[in-house]
Coordinates of C-alpha atoms in Angstrom, one line a residue:
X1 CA -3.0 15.1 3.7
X2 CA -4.9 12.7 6.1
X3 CA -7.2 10.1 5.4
X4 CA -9.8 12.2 7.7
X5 CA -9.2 15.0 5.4
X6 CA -10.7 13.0 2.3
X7 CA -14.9 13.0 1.5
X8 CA -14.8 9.5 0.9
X9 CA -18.0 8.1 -0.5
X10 CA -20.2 6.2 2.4
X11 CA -22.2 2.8 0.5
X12 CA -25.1 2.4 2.3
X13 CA -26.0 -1.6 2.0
X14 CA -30.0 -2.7 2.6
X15 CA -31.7 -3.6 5.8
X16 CA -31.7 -7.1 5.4
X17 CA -28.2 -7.6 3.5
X18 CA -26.9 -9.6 6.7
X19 CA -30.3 -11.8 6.2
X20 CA -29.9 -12.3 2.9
X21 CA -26.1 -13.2 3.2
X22 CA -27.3 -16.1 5.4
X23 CA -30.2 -17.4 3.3
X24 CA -27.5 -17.1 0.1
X25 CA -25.0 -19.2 2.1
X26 CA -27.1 -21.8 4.0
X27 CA -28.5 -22.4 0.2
X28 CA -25.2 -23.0 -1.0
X29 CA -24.3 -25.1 1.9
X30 CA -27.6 -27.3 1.3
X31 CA -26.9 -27.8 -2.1
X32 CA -22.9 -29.2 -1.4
X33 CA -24.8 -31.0 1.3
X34 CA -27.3 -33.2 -1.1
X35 CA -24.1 -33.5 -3.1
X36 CA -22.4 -35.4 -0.1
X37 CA -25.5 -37.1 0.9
X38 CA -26.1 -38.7 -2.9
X39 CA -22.2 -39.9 -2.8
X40 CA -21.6 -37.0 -6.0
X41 CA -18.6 -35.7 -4.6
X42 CA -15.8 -37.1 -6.8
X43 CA -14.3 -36.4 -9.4
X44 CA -13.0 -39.7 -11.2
X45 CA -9.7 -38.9 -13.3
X46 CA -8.8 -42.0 -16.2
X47 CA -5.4 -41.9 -17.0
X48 CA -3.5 -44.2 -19.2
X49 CA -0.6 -44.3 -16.0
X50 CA -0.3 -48.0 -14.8
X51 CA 1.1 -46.2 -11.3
X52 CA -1.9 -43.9 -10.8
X53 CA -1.5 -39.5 -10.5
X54 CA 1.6 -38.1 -9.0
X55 CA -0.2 -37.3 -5.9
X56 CA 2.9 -35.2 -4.4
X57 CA 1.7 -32.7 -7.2
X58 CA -1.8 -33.0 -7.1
X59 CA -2.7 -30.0 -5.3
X60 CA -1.1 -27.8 -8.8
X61 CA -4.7 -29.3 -10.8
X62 CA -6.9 -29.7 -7.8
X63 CA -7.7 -26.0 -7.9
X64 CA -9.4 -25.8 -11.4
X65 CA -10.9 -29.8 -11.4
X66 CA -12.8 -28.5 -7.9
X67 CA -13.7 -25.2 -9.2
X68 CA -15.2 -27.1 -12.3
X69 CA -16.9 -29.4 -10.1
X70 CA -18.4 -26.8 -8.2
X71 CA -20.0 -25.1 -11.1
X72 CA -21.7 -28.2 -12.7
X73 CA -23.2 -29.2 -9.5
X74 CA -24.7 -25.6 -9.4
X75 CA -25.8 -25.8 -12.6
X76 CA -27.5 -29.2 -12.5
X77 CA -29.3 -27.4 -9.7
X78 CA -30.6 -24.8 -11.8
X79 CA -31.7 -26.7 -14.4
X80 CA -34.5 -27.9 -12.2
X81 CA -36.7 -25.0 -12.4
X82 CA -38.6 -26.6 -9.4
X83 CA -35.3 -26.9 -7.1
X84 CA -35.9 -26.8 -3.5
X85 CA -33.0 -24.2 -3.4
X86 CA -34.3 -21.8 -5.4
X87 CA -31.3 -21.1 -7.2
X88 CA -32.7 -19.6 -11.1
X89 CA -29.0 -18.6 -12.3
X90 CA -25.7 -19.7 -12.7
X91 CA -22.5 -17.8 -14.5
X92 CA -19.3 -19.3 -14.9
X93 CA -16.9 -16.4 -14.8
X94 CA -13.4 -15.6 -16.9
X95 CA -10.5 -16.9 -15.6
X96 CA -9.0 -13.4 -14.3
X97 CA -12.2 -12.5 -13.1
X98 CA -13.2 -11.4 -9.2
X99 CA -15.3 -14.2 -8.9
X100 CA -15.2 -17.7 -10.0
X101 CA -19.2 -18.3 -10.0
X102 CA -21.7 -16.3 -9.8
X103 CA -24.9 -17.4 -8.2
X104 CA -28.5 -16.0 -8.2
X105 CA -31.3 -16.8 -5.6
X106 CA -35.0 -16.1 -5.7
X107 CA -35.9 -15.2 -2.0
X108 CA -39.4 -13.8 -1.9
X109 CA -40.1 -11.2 -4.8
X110 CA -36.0 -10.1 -4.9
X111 CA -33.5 -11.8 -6.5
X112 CA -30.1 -12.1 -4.1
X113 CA -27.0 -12.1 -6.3
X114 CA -23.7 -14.0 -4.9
X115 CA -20.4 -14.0 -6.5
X116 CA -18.7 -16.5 -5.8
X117 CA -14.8 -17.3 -5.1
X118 CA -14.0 -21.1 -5.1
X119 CA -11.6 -22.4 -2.9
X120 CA -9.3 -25.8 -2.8
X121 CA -7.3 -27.0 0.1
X122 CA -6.0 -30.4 0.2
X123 CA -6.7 -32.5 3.7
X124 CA -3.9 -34.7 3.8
X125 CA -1.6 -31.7 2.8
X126 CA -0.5 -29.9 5.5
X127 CA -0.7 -26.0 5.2
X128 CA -2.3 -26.5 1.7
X129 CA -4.2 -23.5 0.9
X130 CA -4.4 -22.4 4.3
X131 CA -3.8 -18.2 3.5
X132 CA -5.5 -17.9 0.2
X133 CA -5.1 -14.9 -1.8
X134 CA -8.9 -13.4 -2.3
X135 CA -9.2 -10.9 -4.2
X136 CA -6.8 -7.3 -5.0
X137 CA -7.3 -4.8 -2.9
X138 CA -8.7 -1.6 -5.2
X139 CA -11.4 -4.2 -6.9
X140 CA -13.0 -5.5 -4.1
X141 CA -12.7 -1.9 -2.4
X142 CA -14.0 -0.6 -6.0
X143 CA -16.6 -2.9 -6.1
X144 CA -18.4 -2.2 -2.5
X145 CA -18.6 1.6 -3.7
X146 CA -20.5 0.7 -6.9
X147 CA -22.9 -1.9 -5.3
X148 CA -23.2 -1.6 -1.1
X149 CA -25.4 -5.2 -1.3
X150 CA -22.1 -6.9 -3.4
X151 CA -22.2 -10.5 -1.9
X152 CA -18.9 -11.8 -2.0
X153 CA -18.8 -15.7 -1.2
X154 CA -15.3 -17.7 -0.2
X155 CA -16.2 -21.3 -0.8
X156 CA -13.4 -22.9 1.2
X157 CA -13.5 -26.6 -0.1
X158 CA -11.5 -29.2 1.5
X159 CA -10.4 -32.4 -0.7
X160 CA -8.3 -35.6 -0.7
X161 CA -7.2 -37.4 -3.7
X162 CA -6.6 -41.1 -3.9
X163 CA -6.2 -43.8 -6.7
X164 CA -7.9 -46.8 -7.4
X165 CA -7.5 -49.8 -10.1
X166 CA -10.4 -49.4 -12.8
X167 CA -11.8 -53.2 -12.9
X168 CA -12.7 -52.6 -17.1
X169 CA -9.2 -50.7 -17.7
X170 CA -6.8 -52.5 -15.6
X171 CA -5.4 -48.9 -15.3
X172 CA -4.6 -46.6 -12.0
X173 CA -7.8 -44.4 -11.8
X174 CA -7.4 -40.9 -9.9
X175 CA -10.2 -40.2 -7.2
X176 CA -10.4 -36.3 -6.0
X177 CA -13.4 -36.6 -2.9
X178 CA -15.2 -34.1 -1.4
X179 CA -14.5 -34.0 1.9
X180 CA -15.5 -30.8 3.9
X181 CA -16.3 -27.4 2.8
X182 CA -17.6 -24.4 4.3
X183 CA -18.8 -20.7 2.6
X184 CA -18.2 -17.2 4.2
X185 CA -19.4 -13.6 3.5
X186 CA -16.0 -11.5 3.1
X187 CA -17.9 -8.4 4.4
X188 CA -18.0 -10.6 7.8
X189 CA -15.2 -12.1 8.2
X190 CA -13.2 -10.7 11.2
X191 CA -10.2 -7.7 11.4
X192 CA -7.7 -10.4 12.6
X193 CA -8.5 -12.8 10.1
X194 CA -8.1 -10.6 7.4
X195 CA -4.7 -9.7 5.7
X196 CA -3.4 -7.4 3.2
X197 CA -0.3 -8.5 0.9
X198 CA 0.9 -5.1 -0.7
X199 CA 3.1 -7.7 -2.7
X200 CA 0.9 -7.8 -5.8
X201 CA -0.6 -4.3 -7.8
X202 CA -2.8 -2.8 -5.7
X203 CA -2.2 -5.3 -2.9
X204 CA -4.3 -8.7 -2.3
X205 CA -6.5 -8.8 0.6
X206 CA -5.7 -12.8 2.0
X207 CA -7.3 -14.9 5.1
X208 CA -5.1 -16.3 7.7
X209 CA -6.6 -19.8 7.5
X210 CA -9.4 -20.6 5.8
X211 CA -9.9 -23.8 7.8
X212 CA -10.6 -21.4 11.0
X213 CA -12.5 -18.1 10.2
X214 CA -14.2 -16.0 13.0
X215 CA -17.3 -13.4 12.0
X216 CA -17.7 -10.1 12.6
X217 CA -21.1 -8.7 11.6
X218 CA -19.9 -4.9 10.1
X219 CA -21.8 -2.7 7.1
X220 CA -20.5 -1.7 3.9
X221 CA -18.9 1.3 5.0
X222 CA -16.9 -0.3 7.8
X223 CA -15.6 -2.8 5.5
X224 CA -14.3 -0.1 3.2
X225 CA -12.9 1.6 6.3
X226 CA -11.6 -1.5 7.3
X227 CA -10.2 -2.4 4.0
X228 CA -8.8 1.2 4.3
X229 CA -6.8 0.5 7.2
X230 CA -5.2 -2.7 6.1
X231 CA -4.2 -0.9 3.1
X232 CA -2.0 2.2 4.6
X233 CA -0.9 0.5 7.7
X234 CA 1.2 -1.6 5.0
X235 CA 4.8 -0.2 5.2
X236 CA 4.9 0.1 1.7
X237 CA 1.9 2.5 0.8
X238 CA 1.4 6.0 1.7
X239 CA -2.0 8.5 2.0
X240 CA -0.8 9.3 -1.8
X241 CA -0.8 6.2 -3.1
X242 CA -4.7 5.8 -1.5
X243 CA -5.7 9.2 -2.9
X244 CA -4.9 8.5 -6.4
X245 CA -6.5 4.9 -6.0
X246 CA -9.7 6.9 -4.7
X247 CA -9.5 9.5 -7.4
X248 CA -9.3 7.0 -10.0
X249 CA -12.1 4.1 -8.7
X250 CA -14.3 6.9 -8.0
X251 CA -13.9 6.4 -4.0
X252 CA -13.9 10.2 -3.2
X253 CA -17.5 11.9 -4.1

């Protein structure tokens, strides 16, 4: 058996996806923007330690405080029905889930749905972060089938932690800032870029470094092809092991 030999099924996504990938991200950009602009971009951490966090372990909470962060400033957003962004919905997702938040978008009379995968890498950490695992390998792959138009967003968010003395307290106050971020369509992100660890289930699909991404404009069936390829030029998975995961995801029509 070959993979040529298989009638895989071929998504088709919509005309303007790739227009509608860049109006979801610019939006989301903008809004992390005004954050930084209006100096809300820290999270402020009160502790009862008169020597302040153990910043040498900082990075093992950063993760979930910046994830957290992330989803109240998109929901303060959205709970001004007049926002300039016109973001009208915002889903905090389980913890297992594929994405972390999921974001909705008014453009025109459609309604552009973004899912998104939060991020943290800390900038006075070298290496931290730097080849994330995304997402596995059969869901992702699974989920492009089901939906050709399935946004999926990496928000890469860079941030440094520091303490300060709290002048009411007299205790060590932890400071986690904002300092750079950046958002990228999956579907776009380049061959080279991409990786596939076969380490974990069906494998995770990872990025190199998430501080330097290239794109690669490509529709929903190359990605799948693409994903494809990854997938059985790992020396630990065979056409077999593909056919039953296209057999049972419903890959094969």
């Amino acid at each position: 058996m070959k993979y040529e030999d298989l009638i895989l099924k071929q998504p088709v996504e919509s005309a303007t996806y790739k227009e509608d990938s860049e109006f979801v991200i610019n939006q989301i950009r903008n809004i992390l923007d005004r954050q930084k602009k209006i100096g809300d971009d820290k999270i402020i951490i009160n502790t009862n330690l008169k020597m302040g966090l153990p910043l040498e372990n900082i990075n093992k909470i950063a993760g979930p405080m910046i994830e957290a962060w992330a989803g109240e400033v998109f929901a303060g957003i959205r709970d001004d029905m007049d926002n300039p962004y016109y973001l009208i919905n915002v889903e905090a997702q389980e913890r297992l889930g594929m994405a972390d938040i999921v974001l909705q978008f008014k453009k025109g009379n459609n309604v552009l749905t973004g899912n998104v995968d939060v991020k943290a890498t800390a900038n006075d950490i070298p290496n931290s972060g730097k080849g994330p695992n995304i997402t596995s390998f059969s869901r992702i792959r699974t989920a492009y089938v089901k939906d050709p138009d399935f946004m999926f967003i990496i928000l890469s968010i860079k941030h440094r932690v520091y303490v300060q003395k709290n002048a009411n307290t007299g205790l060590m106050d932890g400071v986690m800032e904002v300092v750079d971020y950046n958002a990228y369509d999956l579907k776009f992100i380049s061959d080279v870029d991409i990786n596939y660890n076969p380490a974990l289930g069906t494998g995770q699909i990872q990025i190199k470094d998430i501080h330097y991404v290239s794109y690669q404009y490509r529709t929903t069936w190359e990605m799948c092809q693409l994903l494809d390829s990854k997938y059985l030029h790992s020396s630990r998975r065979t056409i077999e092991d593909f056919y039953r995961e296209a057999k049972k995801n419903g890959w094969i029509k």
